[in-house]
Amino acid sequence: RRNKRLFCRYMLAIISFAILFSYTAYYLSRVGLLPSHSDSYFALGKQGWMFQVSLFLTAFLLMIPLLYITPDPFKFTAFFTCAPVLFTAFAPDFRKENGKVTMERKVHMMGAKIGGVLSFIWVIWMTYCFGWQVIAVTAALAVAYYLLNKKFDKPVLFLEYWVFTYPYAILLIL
């Protein structure tokens, strides 16, 4: 029974990653590299809703396996790695209107920033609990995305890709 629950939780992570990868591949094939992942909402025009759906499903489905593998005193970091991204999905319009910051922009930016910072705090706690392999995987991905950024000069985009992918890589090694 425990193995069945474990399998189901990891299947959620696989589905989450498949959604993220599929959407990213789709928008890259349509519009190419953008300054940020969120820019795909605008670049896809009428299909921008796909950004919201993919981001929401990716974060929501990833939350369950992260909560499962994270030890009790640190579960809040797993929750706050994914939960703020749900707000980002519901507030996709991060552009300023007539030079003014909108509430939707504030929600989008704060959700993305809080999720990013807490995901790195989650990595630190996971390293503390499970060993150096966690930080090694995170650092290896950082180097890969740094090199991609050097080639394509899209710092926000590759920072987002790094933050999106290291939880999956960590799930694979634990």
mmCIF file of N, CA, C and O in Angstrom, residues 75-171:
data_model
loop_
_atom_site.group_PDB
_atom_site.id
_atom_site.type_symbol
_atom_site.label_atom_id
_atom_site.label_comp_id
_atom_site.label_asym_id
_atom_site.label_seq_id
_atom_site.Cartn_x
_atom_site.Cartn_y
_atom_site.Cartn_z
ATOM 1 N N LYS A 75 8.161 21.278 5.999
ATOM 2 C CA LYS A 75 7.112 21.147 4.984
ATOM 3 C C LYS A 75 6.599 22.497 4.496
ATOM 4 O O LYS A 75 6.199 22.626 3.346
ATOM 5 N N PHE A 76 6.627 23.504 5.346
ATOM 6 C CA PHE A 76 6.146 24.818 4.928
ATOM 7 C C PHE A 76 6.943 25.354 3.743
ATOM 8 O O PHE A 76 6.406 26.068 2.894
ATOM 9 N N THR A 77 8.235 25.002 3.655
ATOM 10 C CA THR A 77 9.031 25.487 2.520
ATOM 11 C C THR A 77 8.592 24.806 1.223
ATOM 12 O O THR A 77 8.592 25.449 0.165
ATOM 13 N N ALA A 78 8.200 23.543 1.296
ATOM 14 C CA ALA A 78 7.686 22.859 0.105
ATOM 15 C C ALA A 78 6.369 23.487 -0.330
ATOM 16 O O ALA A 78 6.142 23.722 -1.522
ATOM 17 N N PHE A 79 5.519 23.782 0.647
ATOM 18 C CA PHE A 79 4.235 24.417 0.331
ATOM 19 C C PHE A 79 4.457 25.784 -0.311
ATOM 20 O O PHE A 79 3.871 26.104 -1.349
ATOM 21 N N PHE A 80 5.313 26.600 0.299
ATOM 22 C CA PHE A 80 5.534 27.950 -0.220
ATOM 23 C C PHE A 80 6.470 27.992 -1.428
ATOM 24 O O PHE A 80 6.697 29.059 -1.997
ATOM 25 N N THR A 81 6.988 26.850 -1.836
ATOM 26 C CA THR A 81 7.680 26.766 -3.122
ATOM 27 C C THR A 81 6.648 26.777 -4.246
ATOM 28 O O THR A 81 6.858 27.405 -5.281
ATOM 29 N N CYS A 82 5.522 26.131 -4.028
ATOM 30 C CA CYS A 82 4.508 25.979 -5.081
ATOM 31 C C CYS A 82 3.317 26.924 -4.955
ATOM 32 O O CYS A 82 2.835 27.446 -5.963
ATOM 33 N N ALA A 83 2.837 27.150 -3.752
ATOM 34 C CA ALA A 83 1.610 27.939 -3.569
ATOM 35 C C ALA A 83 1.692 29.350 -4.171
ATOM 36 O O ALA A 83 0.736 29.773 -4.828
ATOM 37 N N PRO A 84 2.780 30.093 -3.992
ATOM 38 C CA PRO A 84 2.812 31.436 -4.593
ATOM 39 C C PRO A 84 2.746 31.410 -6.116
ATOM 40 O O PRO A 84 2.255 32.353 -6.743
ATOM 41 N N VAL A 85 3.221 30.333 -6.716
ATOM 42 C CA VAL A 85 3.184 30.212 -8.176
ATOM 43 C C VAL A 85 1.738 30.098 -8.662
ATOM 44 O O VAL A 85 1.406 30.527 -9.771
ATOM 45 N N LEU A 86 0.856 29.565 -7.828
ATOM 46 C CA LEU A 86 -0.566 29.514 -8.179
ATOM 47 C C LEU A 86 -1.115 30.928 -8.342
ATOM 48 O O LEU A 86 -1.903 31.197 -9.251
ATOM 49 N N PHE A 87 -0.689 31.829 -7.474
ATOM 50 C CA PHE A 87 -1.103 33.231 -7.600
ATOM 51 C C PHE A 87 -0.542 33.852 -8.871
ATOM 52 O O PHE A 87 -1.204 34.640 -9.538
ATOM 53 N N THR A 88 0.692 33.493 -9.202
ATOM 54 C CA THR A 88 1.307 33.988 -10.436
ATOM 55 C C THR A 88 0.489 33.527 -11.645
ATOM 56 O O THR A 88 0.283 34.289 -12.586
ATOM 57 N N ALA A 89 0.015 32.301 -11.605
ATOM 58 C CA ALA A 89 -0.796 31.780 -12.708
ATOM 59 C C ALA A 89 -2.117 32.530 -12.842
ATOM 60 O O ALA A 89 -2.586 32.776 -13.955
ATOM 61 N N PHE A 90 -2.710 32.898 -11.716
ATOM 62 C CA PHE A 90 -3.994 33.608 -11.753
ATOM 63 C C PHE A 90 -3.853 35.092 -12.061
ATOM 64 O O PHE A 90 -4.851 35.762 -12.318
ATOM 65 N N ALA A 91 -2.634 35.602 -12.020
ATOM 66 C CA ALA A 91 -2.386 37.022 -12.306
ATOM 67 C C ALA A 91 -1.309 37.128 -13.386
ATOM 68 O O ALA A 91 -0.189 37.560 -13.119
ATOM 69 N N PRO A 92 -1.635 36.741 -14.614
ATOM 70 C CA PRO A 92 -0.598 36.658 -15.646
ATOM 71 C C PRO A 92 -0.154 38.006 -16.218
ATOM 72 O O PRO A 92 0.933 38.111 -16.768
ATOM 73 N N ASP A 93 -0.978 39.029 -16.089
ATOM 74 C CA ASP A 93 -0.676 40.319 -16.714
ATOM 75 C C ASP A 93 0.258 41.138 -15.826
ATOM 76 O O ASP A 93 -0.180 41.898 -14.973
ATOM 77 N N PHE A 94 1.554 40.972 -16.040
ATOM 78 C CA PHE A 94 2.544 41.641 -15.200
ATOM 79 C C PHE A 94 3.013 42.976 -15.780
ATOM 80 O O PHE A 94 3.880 43.626 -15.212
ATOM 81 N N ARG A 95 2.440 43.380 -16.877
ATOM 82 C CA ARG A 95 2.845 44.648 -17.500
ATOM 83 C C ARG A 95 2.236 45.830 -16.765
ATOM 84 O O ARG A 95 1.182 45.727 -16.147
ATOM 85 N N LYS A 96 2.903 46.945 -16.869
ATOM 86 C CA LYS A 96 2.384 48.183 -16.291
ATOM 87 C C LYS A 96 1.361 48.787 -17.248
ATOM 88 O O LYS A 96 1.493 48.667 -18.458
ATOM 89 N N GLU A 97 0.325 49.427 -16.685
ATOM 90 C CA GLU A 97 -0.673 50.124 -17.496
ATOM 91 C C GLU A 97 -0.417 51.615 -17.402
ATOM 92 O O GLU A 97 -0.469 52.191 -16.314
ATOM 93 N N ASN A 98 -0.129 52.222 -18.535
ATOM 94 C CA ASN A 98 0.161 53.657 -18.582
ATOM 95 C C ASN A 98 1.243 54.051 -17.584
ATOM 96 O O ASN A 98 1.150 55.078 -16.913
ATOM 97 N N GLY A 99 2.239 53.203 -17.454
ATOM 98 C CA GLY A 99 3.345 53.488 -16.543
ATOM 99 C C GLY A 99 3.039 53.238 -15.076
ATOM 100 O O GLY A 99 3.874 53.481 -14.216
ATOM 101 N N LYS A 100 1.847 52.747 -14.770
ATOM 102 C CA LYS A 100 1.446 52.509 -13.385
ATOM 103 C C LYS A 100 1.447 51.015 -13.089
ATOM 104 O O LYS A 100 1.095 50.201 -13.925
ATOM 105 N N VAL A 101 1.809 50.709 -11.859
ATOM 106 C CA VAL A 101 1.828 49.322 -11.413
ATOM 107 C C VAL A 101 0.411 48.913 -11.009
ATOM 108 O O VAL A 101 -0.225 49.574 -10.193
ATOM 109 N N THR A 102 -0.060 47.828 -11.602
ATOM 110 C CA THR A 102 -1.405 47.332 -11.283
ATOM 111 C C THR A 102 -1.336 46.304 -10.151
ATOM 112 O O THR A 102 -0.269 45.767 -9.849
ATOM 113 N N MET A 103 -2.483 46.027 -9.570
ATOM 114 C CA MET A 103 -2.562 45.008 -8.529
ATOM 115 C C MET A 103 -2.189 43.643 -9.101
ATOM 116 O O MET A 103 -1.502 42.849 -8.455
ATOM 117 N N GLU A 104 -2.614 43.376 -10.333
ATOM 118 C CA GLU A 104 -2.290 42.094 -10.947
ATOM 119 C C GLU A 104 -0.779 41.930 -11.109
ATOM 120 O O GLU A 104 -0.235 40.856 -10.889
ATOM 121 N N ARG A 105 -0.095 43.000 -11.466
ATOM 122 C CA ARG A 105 1.369 42.952 -11.580
ATOM 123 C C ARG A 105 1.996 42.651 -10.221
ATOM 124 O O ARG A 105 2.918 41.842 -10.116
ATOM 125 N N LYS A 106 1.490 43.300 -9.178
ATOM 126 C CA LYS A 106 2.032 43.064 -7.834
ATOM 127 C C LYS A 106 1.862 41.605 -7.418
ATOM 128 O O LYS A 106 2.787 40.995 -6.889
ATOM 129 N N VAL A 107 0.678 41.065 -7.665
ATOM 130 C CA VAL A 107 0.407 39.669 -7.307
ATOM 131 C C VAL A 107 1.321 38.741 -8.113
ATOM 132 O O VAL A 107 1.927 37.814 -7.558
ATOM 133 N N HIS A 108 1.442 38.997 -9.403
ATOM 134 C CA HIS A 108 2.277 38.170 -10.268
ATOM 135 C C HIS A 108 3.732 38.189 -9.797
ATOM 136 O O HIS A 108 4.351 37.136 -9.618
ATOM 137 N N MET A 109 4.261 39.373 -9.611
ATOM 138 C CA MET A 109 5.674 39.507 -9.255
ATOM 139 C C MET A 109 5.961 38.955 -7.859
ATOM 140 O O MET A 109 6.970 38.281 -7.660
ATOM 141 N N MET A 110 5.094 39.240 -6.903
ATOM 142 C CA MET A 110 5.326 38.736 -5.546
ATOM 143 C C MET A 110 5.195 37.216 -5.499
ATOM 144 O O MET A 110 5.977 36.552 -4.813
ATOM 145 N N GLY A 111 4.232 36.656 -6.216
ATOM 146 C CA GLY A 111 4.097 35.197 -6.259
ATOM 147 C C GLY A 111 5.337 34.546 -6.830
ATOM 148 O O GLY A 111 5.856 33.569 -6.283
ATOM 149 N N ALA A 112 5.842 35.104 -7.918
ATOM 150 C CA ALA A 112 7.044 34.547 -8.546
ATOM 151 C C ALA A 112 8.259 34.682 -7.627
ATOM 152 O O ALA A 112 9.040 33.736 -7.474
ATOM 153 N N LYS A 113 8.425 35.834 -7.017
ATOM 154 C CA LYS A 113 9.596 36.059 -6.153
ATOM 155 C C LYS A 113 9.546 35.202 -4.892
ATOM 156 O O LYS A 113 10.551 34.589 -4.508
ATOM 157 N N ILE A 114 8.393 35.163 -4.244
ATOM 158 C CA ILE A 114 8.271 34.363 -3.016
ATOM 159 C C ILE A 114 8.486 32.883 -3.331
ATOM 160 O O ILE A 114 9.202 32.175 -2.621
ATOM 161 N N GLY A 115 7.874 32.404 -4.422
ATOM 162 C CA GLY A 115 8.068 31.009 -4.820
ATOM 163 C C GLY A 115 9.527 30.699 -5.110
ATOM 164 O O GLY A 115 10.045 29.664 -4.697
ATOM 165 N N GLY A 116 10.208 31.599 -5.797
ATOM 166 C CA GLY A 116 11.623 31.392 -6.123
ATOM 167 C C GLY A 116 12.513 31.368 -4.900
ATOM 168 O O GLY A 116 13.360 30.479 -4.742
ATOM 169 N N VAL A 117 12.322 32.327 -4.006
ATOM 170 C CA VAL A 117 13.151 32.390 -2.793
ATOM 171 C C VAL A 117 12.884 31.197 -1.890
ATOM 172 O O VAL A 117 13.821 30.554 -1.398
ATOM 173 N N LEU A 118 11.609 30.868 -1.688
ATOM 174 C CA LEU A 118 11.286 29.736 -0.813
ATOM 175 C C LEU A 118 11.727 28.413 -1.417
ATOM 176 O O LEU A 118 12.083 27.490 -0.686
ATOM 177 N N SER A 119 11.747 28.314 -2.741
ATOM 178 C CA SER A 119 12.225 27.063 -3.334
ATOM 179 C C SER A 119 13.709 26.881 -3.062
ATOM 180 O O SER A 119 14.169 25.761 -2.846
ATOM 181 N N PHE A 120 14.462 27.967 -3.041
ATOM 182 C CA PHE A 120 15.881 27.830 -2.727
ATOM 183 C C PHE A 120 16.081 27.515 -1.242
ATOM 184 O O PHE A 120 16.955 26.725 -0.887
ATOM 185 N N ILE A 121 15.271 28.093 -0.385
ATOM 186 C CA ILE A 121 15.321 27.742 1.039
ATOM 187 C C ILE A 121 14.974 26.260 1.209
ATOM 188 O O ILE A 121 15.596 25.549 2.002
ATOM 189 N N TRP A 122 14.010 25.784 0.431
ATOM 190 C CA TRP A 122 13.661 24.364 0.450
ATOM 191 C C TRP A 122 14.878 23.516 0.081
ATOM 192 O O TRP A 122 15.149 22.495 0.716
ATOM 193 N N VAL A 123 15.630 23.937 -0.935
ATOM 194 C CA VAL A 123 16.836 23.204 -1.339
ATOM 195 C C VAL A 123 17.834 23.138 -0.180
ATOM 196 O O VAL A 123 18.433 22.094 0.082
ATOM 197 N N ILE A 124 18.008 24.242 0.515
ATOM 198 C CA ILE A 124 18.951 24.262 1.647
ATOM 199 C C ILE A 124 18.503 23.280 2.725
ATOM 200 O O ILE A 124 19.314 22.498 3.243
ATOM 201 N N TRP A 125 17.213 23.281 3.062
ATOM 202 C CA TRP A 125 16.714 22.338 4.072
ATOM 203 C C TRP A 125 16.843 20.898 3.592
ATOM 204 O O TRP A 125 17.168 20.000 4.363
ATOM 205 N N MET A 126 16.572 20.668 2.333
ATOM 206 C CA MET A 126 16.689 19.313 1.795
ATOM 207 C C MET A 126 18.149 18.852 1.798
ATOM 208 O O MET A 126 18.431 17.681 2.034
ATOM 209 N N THR A 127 19.067 19.765 1.545
ATOM 210 C CA THR A 127 20.492 19.427 1.627
ATOM 211 C C THR A 127 20.847 19.048 3.060
ATOM 212 O O THR A 127 21.552 18.064 3.297
ATOM 213 N N TYR A 128 20.351 19.814 4.012
ATOM 214 C CA TYR A 128 20.582 19.539 5.425
ATOM 215 C C TYR A 128 20.049 18.147 5.793
ATOM 216 O O TYR A 128 20.701 17.392 6.523
ATOM 217 N N CYS A 129 18.877 17.793 5.273
ATOM 218 C CA CYS A 129 18.237 16.528 5.630
ATOM 219 C C CYS A 129 18.790 15.320 4.863
ATOM 220 O O CYS A 129 18.873 14.227 5.411
ATOM 221 N N PHE A 130 19.151 15.513 3.599
ATOM 222 C CA PHE A 130 19.478 14.370 2.742
ATOM 223 C C PHE A 130 20.904 14.345 2.213
ATOM 224 O O PHE A 130 21.303 13.390 1.573
ATOM 225 N N GLY A 131 21.663 15.381 2.434
ATOM 226 C CA GLY A 131 23.070 15.342 2.049
ATOM 227 C C GLY A 131 23.437 16.213 0.869
ATOM 228 O O GLY A 131 22.602 16.851 0.238
ATOM 229 N N TRP A 132 24.706 16.197 0.577
ATOM 230 C CA TRP A 132 25.311 17.080 -0.420
ATOM 231 C C TRP A 132 24.807 16.841 -1.834
ATOM 232 O O TRP A 132 24.914 17.717 -2.688
ATOM 233 N N GLN A 133 24.249 15.665 -2.123
ATOM 234 C CA GLN A 133 23.782 15.373 -3.475
ATOM 235 C C GLN A 133 22.724 16.384 -3.924
ATOM 236 O O GLN A 133 22.653 16.729 -5.104
ATOM 237 N N VAL A 134 21.915 16.835 -2.978
ATOM 238 C CA VAL A 134 20.843 17.782 -3.306
ATOM 239 C C VAL A 134 21.431 19.088 -3.833
ATOM 240 O O VAL A 134 21.027 19.584 -4.887
ATOM 241 N N ILE A 135 22.393 19.630 -3.117
ATOM 242 C CA ILE A 135 22.992 20.891 -3.562
ATOM 243 C C ILE A 135 23.848 20.676 -4.803
ATOM 244 O O ILE A 135 23.949 21.562 -5.658
ATOM 245 N N ALA A 136 24.428 19.481 -4.949
ATOM 246 C CA ALA A 136 25.231 19.193 -6.144
ATOM 247 C C ALA A 136 24.361 19.219 -7.400
ATOM 248 O O ALA A 136 24.760 19.785 -8.426
ATOM 249 N N VAL A 137 23.178 18.623 -7.336
ATOM 250 C CA VAL A 137 22.258 18.625 -8.479
ATOM 251 C C VAL A 137 21.804 20.050 -8.778
ATOM 252 O O VAL A 137 21.772 20.478 -9.939
ATOM 253 N N THR A 138 21.486 20.790 -7.740
ATOM 254 C CA THR A 138 21.045 22.178 -7.912
ATOM 255 C C THR A 138 22.154 23.020 -8.538
ATOM 256 O O THR A 138 21.903 23.813 -9.449
ATOM 257 N N ALA A 139 23.386 22.832 -8.072
ATOM 258 C CA ALA A 139 24.518 23.581 -8.614
ATOM 259 C C ALA A 139 24.806 23.177 -10.066
ATOM 260 O O ALA A 139 25.117 24.041 -10.902
ATOM 261 N N ALA A 140 24.689 21.909 -10.379
ATOM 262 C CA ALA A 140 24.922 21.456 -11.755
ATOM 263 C C ALA A 140 23.910 22.086 -12.712
ATOM 264 O O ALA A 140 24.272 22.539 -13.807
ATOM 265 N N LEU A 141 22.663 22.131 -12.296
ATOM 266 C CA LEU A 141 21.649 22.794 -13.125
ATOM 267 C C LEU A 141 21.926 24.285 -13.243
ATOM 268 O O LEU A 141 21.726 24.881 -14.305
ATOM 269 N N ALA A 142 22.396 24.891 -12.160
ATOM 270 C CA ALA A 142 22.731 26.321 -12.202
ATOM 271 C C ALA A 142 23.825 26.588 -13.222
ATOM 272 O O ALA A 142 23.744 27.560 -13.993
ATOM 273 N N VAL A 143 24.827 25.750 -13.264
ATOM 274 C CA VAL A 143 25.913 25.908 -14.235
ATOM 275 C C VAL A 143 25.375 25.757 -15.659
ATOM 276 O O VAL A 143 25.708 26.549 -16.550
ATOM 277 N N ALA A 144 24.525 24.757 -15.879
ATOM 278 C CA ALA A 144 23.960 24.535 -17.213
ATOM 279 C C ALA A 144 23.161 25.755 -17.673
ATOM 280 O O ALA A 144 23.335 26.237 -18.806
ATOM 281 N N TYR A 145 22.311 26.286 -16.793
ATOM 282 C CA TYR A 145 21.504 27.441 -17.177
ATOM 283 C C TYR A 145 22.342 28.714 -17.275
ATOM 284 O O TYR A 145 22.046 29.592 -18.081
ATOM 285 N N TYR A 146 23.393 28.805 -16.487
ATOM 286 C CA TYR A 146 24.314 29.941 -16.610
ATOM 287 C C TYR A 146 24.969 29.936 -17.989
ATOM 288 O O TYR A 146 25.067 30.981 -18.651
ATOM 289 N N LEU A 147 25.392 28.766 -18.436
ATOM 290 C CA LEU A 147 26.015 28.658 -19.758
ATOM 291 C C LEU A 147 25.009 28.974 -20.872
ATOM 292 O O LEU A 147 25.359 29.626 -21.861
ATOM 293 N N LEU A 148 23.784 28.523 -20.720
ATOM 294 C CA LEU A 148 22.751 28.879 -21.698
ATOM 295 C C LEU A 148 22.501 30.381 -21.710
ATOM 296 O O LEU A 148 22.324 30.986 -22.771
ATOM 297 N N ASN A 149 22.494 30.978 -20.534
ATOM 298 C CA ASN A 149 22.305 32.424 -20.461
ATOM 299 C C ASN A 149 23.456 33.168 -21.124
ATOM 300 O O ASN A 149 23.251 34.186 -21.782
ATOM 301 N N LYS A 150 24.679 32.667 -20.937
ATOM 302 C CA LYS A 150 25.831 33.299 -21.587
ATOM 303 C C LYS A 150 25.661 33.295 -23.114
ATOM 304 O O LYS A 150 26.050 34.241 -23.781
ATOM 305 N N LYS A 151 25.074 32.234 -23.634
ATOM 306 C CA LYS A 151 24.888 32.124 -25.074
ATOM 307 C C LYS A 151 23.714 32.969 -25.579
ATOM 308 O O LYS A 151 23.810 33.624 -26.602
ATOM 309 N N PHE A 152 22.586 32.962 -24.847
ATOM 310 C CA PHE A 152 21.363 33.590 -25.344
ATOM 311 C C PHE A 152 20.999 34.910 -24.664
ATOM 312 O O PHE A 152 20.076 35.590 -25.109
ATOM 313 N N ASP A 153 21.656 35.254 -23.571
ATOM 314 C CA ASP A 153 21.431 36.509 -22.847
ATOM 315 C C ASP A 153 19.961 36.721 -22.466
ATOM 316 O O ASP A 153 19.335 37.716 -22.835
ATOM 317 N N LYS A 154 19.422 35.778 -21.729
ATOM 318 C CA LYS A 154 18.054 35.854 -21.198
ATOM 319 C C LYS A 154 18.104 35.500 -19.714
ATOM 320 O O LYS A 154 17.660 34.443 -19.290
ATOM 321 N N PRO A 155 18.644 36.392 -18.869
ATOM 322 C CA PRO A 155 18.884 36.027 -17.461
ATOM 323 C C PRO A 155 17.629 35.657 -16.675
ATOM 324 O O PRO A 155 17.652 34.696 -15.907
ATOM 325 N N VAL A 156 16.544 36.387 -16.854
ATOM 326 C CA VAL A 156 15.325 36.072 -16.098
ATOM 327 C C VAL A 156 14.771 34.726 -16.545
ATOM 328 O O VAL A 156 14.392 33.891 -15.720
ATOM 329 N N LEU A 157 14.747 34.495 -17.841
ATOM 330 C CA LEU A 157 14.213 33.243 -18.372
ATOM 331 C C LEU A 157 14.985 32.044 -17.840
ATOM 332 O O LEU A 157 14.389 31.075 -17.351
ATOM 333 N N PHE A 158 16.304 32.102 -17.881
ATOM 334 C CA PHE A 158 17.082 30.943 -17.435
ATOM 335 C C PHE A 158 17.091 30.804 -15.912
ATOM 336 O O PHE A 158 17.201 29.688 -15.399
ATOM 337 N N LEU A 159 16.928 31.894 -15.191
ATOM 338 C CA LEU A 159 16.743 31.800 -13.740
ATOM 339 C C LEU A 159 15.424 31.087 -13.449
ATOM 340 O O LEU A 159 15.359 30.199 -12.588
ATOM 341 N N GLU A 160 14.381 31.453 -14.179
ATOM 342 C CA GLU A 160 13.088 30.782 -13.999
ATOM 343 C C GLU A 160 13.189 29.297 -14.350
ATOM 344 O O GLU A 160 12.665 28.450 -13.616
ATOM 345 N N TYR A 161 13.841 28.983 -15.453
ATOM 346 C CA TYR A 161 13.991 27.579 -15.833
ATOM 347 C C TYR A 161 14.748 26.804 -14.756
ATOM 348 O O TYR A 161 14.410 25.655 -14.455
ATOM 349 N N TRP A 162 15.766 27.419 -14.180
ATOM 350 C CA TRP A 162 16.533 26.765 -13.116
ATOM 351 C C TRP A 162 15.624 26.467 -11.923
ATOM 352 O O TRP A 162 15.580 25.352 -11.411
ATOM 353 N N VAL A 163 14.882 27.487 -11.484
ATOM 354 C CA VAL A 163 13.999 27.322 -10.327
ATOM 355 C C VAL A 163 12.885 26.318 -10.633
ATOM 356 O O VAL A 163 12.465 25.568 -9.758
ATOM 357 N N PHE A 164 12.424 26.271 -11.891
ATOM 358 C CA PHE A 164 11.391 25.304 -12.269
ATOM 359 C C PHE A 164 11.918 23.870 -12.254
ATOM 360 O O PHE A 164 11.195 22.942 -11.903
ATOM 361 N N THR A 165 13.164 23.666 -12.674
ATOM 362 C CA THR A 165 13.628 22.297 -12.895
ATOM 363 C C THR A 165 14.310 21.630 -11.713
ATOM 364 O O THR A 165 14.271 20.405 -11.610
ATOM 365 N N TYR A 166 14.938 22.391 -10.806
ATOM 366 C CA TYR A 166 15.661 21.665 -9.761
ATOM 367 C C TYR A 166 14.779 20.884 -8.796
ATOM 368 O O TYR A 166 15.210 19.843 -8.319
ATOM 369 N N PRO A 167 13.538 21.279 -8.509
ATOM 370 C CA PRO A 167 12.730 20.377 -7.665
ATOM 371 C C PRO A 167 12.522 18.996 -8.295
ATOM 372 O O PRO A 167 12.550 17.985 -7.597
ATOM 373 N N TYR A 168 12.343 18.957 -9.621
ATOM 374 C CA TYR A 168 12.177 17.662 -10.286
ATOM 375 C C TYR A 168 13.457 16.839 -10.202
ATOM 376 O O TYR A 168 13.408 15.627 -9.961
ATOM 377 N N ALA A 169 14.582 17.492 -10.410
ATOM 378 C CA ALA A 169 15.870 16.780 -10.338
ATOM 379 C C ALA A 169 16.095 16.234 -8.923
ATOM 380 O O ALA A 169 16.565 15.106 -8.761
ATOM 381 N N ILE A 170 15.733 17.006 -7.926
ATOM 382 C CA ILE A 170 15.894 16.556 -6.542
ATOM 383 C C ILE A 170 14.969 15.375 -6.259
ATOM 384 O O ILE A 170 15.364 14.395 -5.606
ATOM 385 N N LEU A 171 13.736 15.433 -6.772
ATOM 386 C CA LEU A 171 12.822 14.300 -6.611
ATOM 387 C C LEU A 171 13.404 13.027 -7.224
ATOM 388 O O LEU A 171 13.207 11.927 -6.704
#
